[in-house]
Amino acid sequence: MTTVRGTSVDIPTPDGTADAYLASPDDNSPHPAVLFYMDAFGLRPHLRKMADRLAEAGYTVLVPNVFYRHGPAPVFDLPDFIDPQERPGLWEQIAPVLQSLTPELVTRDAGAYLDWLAARPEAADGPVGTTGYCMGTRLALRTAAAHPERVAAAAGFHGGGLATDDPDSPHLLAGSITAELYFGHADQDHSLPPEQIERLDKALTDAGVRHRAEVYTGARHGYTQADTAMYDAEATERHWEALLSLLGRTL
């Protein structure tokens, strides 16, 4: 098994300093880079474990605290296990922070994250991949659209709000994306109903974007997050297979 080196890092951005977690194989060699976008609960031990697993597969993985404007992680007081009873109170904290992360800020931050990765000795020259979870799927899509010359692969799992009626909906960026995309949708997910899945697929198809979207039967929103009640072990392993396959053929 590959030994992984994980460390906390700081990334300068146009608006301050973003704290982040960096994981890479501990072999003093450069590896293809992956920008890993968190879910709304934020940078925490479970996401560090996920980054470590991706690094074990041979990647240099950066997980930024995208809510850094509101303080270093953990931005919210999270329980060790997030169950439905905890969620209402948590969402009162999370919702305004999430809403403050506008598409313009996401795009500006993405450039800073990619520039920082490009300068790191752990990251190989060449294109990068990105993967996102829940709200992080939207960030991955925006990053791929804003930096088509740099992002070769983008994946999203149990993402929500990907093809809404809003004028800044992520699916409207399809024409700017050159990366290959993969989506692992949850079939029990109120944040991405079937009509949005269809709208997203049509936008990507019409734009000629290479993509594959699968609906994971029985999976709920948040199925990859083992520190929540939404976790689904079988769906999570399916996600790992799909993600590693995408990265393996594009980076």
mmCIF file of N, CA and C in Angstrom, residues 120-167:
data_model
loop_
_atom_site.group_PDB
_atom_site.id
_atom_site.type_symbol
_atom_site.label_atom_id
_atom_site.label_comp_id
_atom_site.label_asym_id
_atom_site.label_seq_id
_atom_site.Cartn_x
_atom_site.Cartn_y
_atom_site.Cartn_z
ATOM 1 N N ARG A 120 3.556 23.481 -6.861
ATOM 2 C CA ARG A 120 3.976 22.517 -5.854
ATOM 3 C C ARG A 120 4.810 21.398 -6.476
ATOM 4 N N PRO A 121 5.897 21.004 -5.810
ATOM 5 C CA PRO A 121 6.710 19.900 -6.339
ATOM 6 C C PRO A 121 5.980 18.563 -6.327
ATOM 7 N N GLU A 122 4.952 18.429 -5.469
ATOM 8 C CA GLU A 122 4.204 17.171 -5.420
ATOM 9 C C GLU A 122 3.305 16.978 -6.639
ATOM 10 N N ALA A 123 3.021 18.065 -7.364
ATOM 11 C CA ALA A 123 2.091 18.012 -8.486
ATOM 12 C C ALA A 123 2.840 17.912 -9.805
ATOM 13 N N ALA A 124 2.443 16.955 -10.625
ATOM 14 C CA ALA A 124 3.070 16.778 -11.928
ATOM 15 C C ALA A 124 2.623 17.878 -12.886
ATOM 16 N N ASP A 125 3.479 18.172 -13.861
ATOM 17 C CA ASP A 125 3.081 19.087 -14.918
ATOM 18 C C ASP A 125 1.947 18.452 -15.723
ATOM 19 N N GLY A 126 1.143 19.285 -16.321
ATOM 20 C CA GLY A 126 0.067 18.750 -17.148
ATOM 21 C C GLY A 126 -1.287 19.051 -16.572
ATOM 22 N N PRO A 127 -2.317 18.489 -17.191
ATOM 23 C CA PRO A 127 -3.688 18.796 -16.776
ATOM 24 C C PRO A 127 -4.008 18.263 -15.395
ATOM 25 N N VAL A 128 -5.046 18.828 -14.795
ATOM 26 C CA VAL A 128 -5.502 18.403 -13.471
ATOM 27 C C VAL A 128 -6.919 17.847 -13.590
ATOM 28 N N GLY A 129 -7.323 17.144 -12.552
ATOM 29 C CA GLY A 129 -8.696 16.695 -12.428
ATOM 30 C C GLY A 129 -9.349 17.383 -11.253
ATOM 31 N N THR A 130 -10.655 17.346 -11.220
ATOM 32 C CA THR A 130 -11.377 17.879 -10.066
ATOM 33 C C THR A 130 -12.565 16.982 -9.764
ATOM 34 N N THR A 131 -12.876 16.860 -8.491
ATOM 35 C CA THR A 131 -14.037 16.092 -8.071
ATOM 36 C C THR A 131 -14.749 16.859 -6.972
ATOM 37 N N GLY A 132 -16.075 16.770 -6.960
ATOM 38 C CA GLY A 132 -16.845 17.505 -5.974
ATOM 39 C C GLY A 132 -17.976 16.674 -5.417
ATOM 40 N N TYR A 133 -18.380 17.020 -4.201
ATOM 41 C CA TYR A 133 -19.398 16.272 -3.477
ATOM 42 C C TYR A 133 -20.490 17.232 -3.009
ATOM 43 N N CYS A 134 -21.745 16.820 -3.222
ATOM 44 C CA CYS A 134 -22.879 17.684 -2.896
ATOM 45 C C CYS A 134 -22.687 19.041 -3.575
ATOM 46 N N MET A 135 -22.620 20.125 -2.820
ATOM 47 C CA MET A 135 -22.453 21.436 -3.433
ATOM 48 C C MET A 135 -21.119 21.546 -4.153
ATOM 49 N N GLY A 136 -20.150 20.714 -3.796
ATOM 50 C CA GLY A 136 -18.852 20.719 -4.464
ATOM 51 C C GLY A 136 -18.928 20.332 -5.925
ATOM 52 N N THR A 137 -19.993 19.617 -6.327
ATOM 53 C CA THR A 137 -20.159 19.289 -7.738
ATOM 54 C C THR A 137 -20.311 20.563 -8.565
ATOM 55 N N ARG A 138 -21.059 21.519 -8.054
ATOM 56 C CA ARG A 138 -21.215 22.788 -8.772
ATOM 57 C C ARG A 138 -19.874 23.496 -8.903
ATOM 58 N N LEU A 139 -19.050 23.429 -7.858
ATOM 59 C CA LEU A 139 -17.750 24.078 -7.897
ATOM 60 C C LEU A 139 -16.833 23.397 -8.907
ATOM 61 N N ALA A 140 -16.907 22.074 -8.984
ATOM 62 C CA ALA A 140 -16.090 21.344 -9.951
ATOM 63 C C ALA A 140 -16.465 21.732 -11.378
ATOM 64 N N LEU A 141 -17.768 21.848 -11.653
ATOM 65 C CA LEU A 141 -18.216 22.243 -12.985
ATOM 66 C C LEU A 141 -17.774 23.667 -13.316
ATOM 67 N N ARG A 142 -17.895 24.565 -12.371
ATOM 68 C CA ARG A 142 -17.482 25.947 -12.627
ATOM 69 C C ARG A 142 -15.976 26.032 -12.860
ATOM 70 N N THR A 143 -15.209 25.231 -12.149
ATOM 71 C CA THR A 143 -13.762 25.225 -12.338
ATOM 72 C C THR A 143 -13.401 24.696 -13.720
ATOM 73 N N ALA A 144 -14.062 23.616 -14.145
ATOM 74 C CA ALA A 144 -13.802 23.066 -15.473
ATOM 75 C C ALA A 144 -14.151 24.064 -16.566
ATOM 76 N N ALA A 145 -15.232 24.817 -16.370
ATOM 77 C CA ALA A 145 -15.653 25.788 -17.376
ATOM 78 C C ALA A 145 -14.738 27.007 -17.412
ATOM 79 N N ALA A 146 -14.260 27.433 -16.260
ATOM 80 C CA ALA A 146 -13.411 28.631 -16.187
ATOM 81 C C ALA A 146 -11.981 28.358 -16.634
ATOM 82 N N HIS A 147 -11.554 27.088 -16.543
ATOM 83 C CA HIS A 147 -10.168 26.752 -16.872
ATOM 84 C C HIS A 147 -10.109 25.528 -17.780
ATOM 85 N N PRO A 148 -10.693 25.629 -18.961
ATOM 86 C CA PRO A 148 -10.739 24.450 -19.841
ATOM 87 C C PRO A 148 -9.369 23.992 -20.309
ATOM 88 N N GLU A 149 -8.403 24.902 -20.325
ATOM 89 C CA GLU A 149 -7.061 24.535 -20.762
ATOM 90 C C GLU A 149 -6.282 23.782 -19.686
ATOM 91 N N ARG A 150 -6.806 23.758 -18.487
ATOM 92 C CA ARG A 150 -6.086 23.136 -17.372
ATOM 93 C C ARG A 150 -6.796 21.918 -16.802
ATOM 94 N N VAL A 151 -8.114 21.877 -16.902
ATOM 95 C CA VAL A 151 -8.890 20.802 -16.278
ATOM 96 C C VAL A 151 -9.285 19.768 -17.333
ATOM 97 N N ALA A 152 -8.770 18.549 -17.181
ATOM 98 C CA ALA A 152 -9.033 17.482 -18.145
ATOM 99 C C ALA A 152 -10.149 16.549 -17.704
ATOM 100 N N ALA A 153 -10.481 16.569 -16.429
ATOM 101 C CA ALA A 153 -11.506 15.672 -15.907
ATOM 102 C C ALA A 153 -12.223 16.353 -14.754
ATOM 103 N N ALA A 154 -13.536 16.171 -14.697
ATOM 104 C CA ALA A 154 -14.316 16.688 -13.577
ATOM 105 C C ALA A 154 -15.403 15.678 -13.239
ATOM 106 N N ALA A 155 -15.512 15.372 -11.962
ATOM 107 C CA ALA A 155 -16.508 14.418 -11.488
ATOM 108 C C ALA A 155 -17.349 15.077 -10.408
ATOM 109 N N GLY A 156 -18.583 14.604 -10.292
ATOM 110 C CA GLY A 156 -19.462 15.113 -9.251
ATOM 111 C C GLY A 156 -20.353 14.007 -8.730
ATOM 112 N N PHE A 157 -20.519 13.970 -7.408
ATOM 113 C CA PHE A 157 -21.280 12.900 -6.773
ATOM 114 C C PHE A 157 -22.326 13.494 -5.832
ATOM 115 N N HIS A 158 -23.526 12.951 -5.943
ATOM 116 C CA HIS A 158 -24.718 13.458 -5.245
ATOM 117 C C HIS A 158 -24.748 14.989 -5.223
ATOM 118 N N GLY A 159 -24.544 15.553 -6.413
ATOM 119 C CA GLY A 159 -24.593 17.003 -6.555
ATOM 120 C C GLY A 159 -26.025 17.504 -6.625
ATOM 121 N N GLY A 160 -26.217 18.724 -6.180
ATOM 122 C CA GLY A 160 -27.548 19.321 -6.221
ATOM 123 C C GLY A 160 -27.539 20.644 -6.960
ATOM 124 N N GLY A 161 -28.690 21.028 -7.481
ATOM 125 C CA GLY A 161 -28.820 22.329 -8.129
ATOM 126 C C GLY A 161 -27.944 22.490 -9.354
ATOM 127 N N LEU A 162 -27.801 21.443 -10.146
ATOM 128 C CA LEU A 162 -26.887 21.489 -11.290
ATOM 129 C C LEU A 162 -27.540 22.056 -12.549
ATOM 130 N N ALA A 163 -28.852 22.028 -12.631
ATOM 131 C CA ALA A 163 -29.534 22.491 -13.841
ATOM 132 C C ALA A 163 -30.862 23.133 -13.458
ATOM 133 N N THR A 164 -30.781 24.255 -12.792
ATOM 134 C CA THR A 164 -31.966 24.968 -12.313
ATOM 135 C C THR A 164 -32.418 25.996 -13.346
ATOM 136 N N ASP A 165 -33.437 26.758 -12.976
ATOM 137 C CA ASP A 165 -33.915 27.846 -13.835
ATOM 138 C C ASP A 165 -33.176 29.149 -13.588
ATOM 139 N N ASP A 166 -32.224 29.147 -12.677
ATOM 140 C CA ASP A 166 -31.480 30.365 -12.369
ATOM 141 C C ASP A 166 -30.606 30.776 -13.542
ATOM 142 N N PRO A 167 -30.397 32.070 -13.730
ATOM 143 C CA PRO A 167 -29.567 32.527 -14.856
ATOM 144 C C PRO A 167 -28.092 32.151 -14.726
#
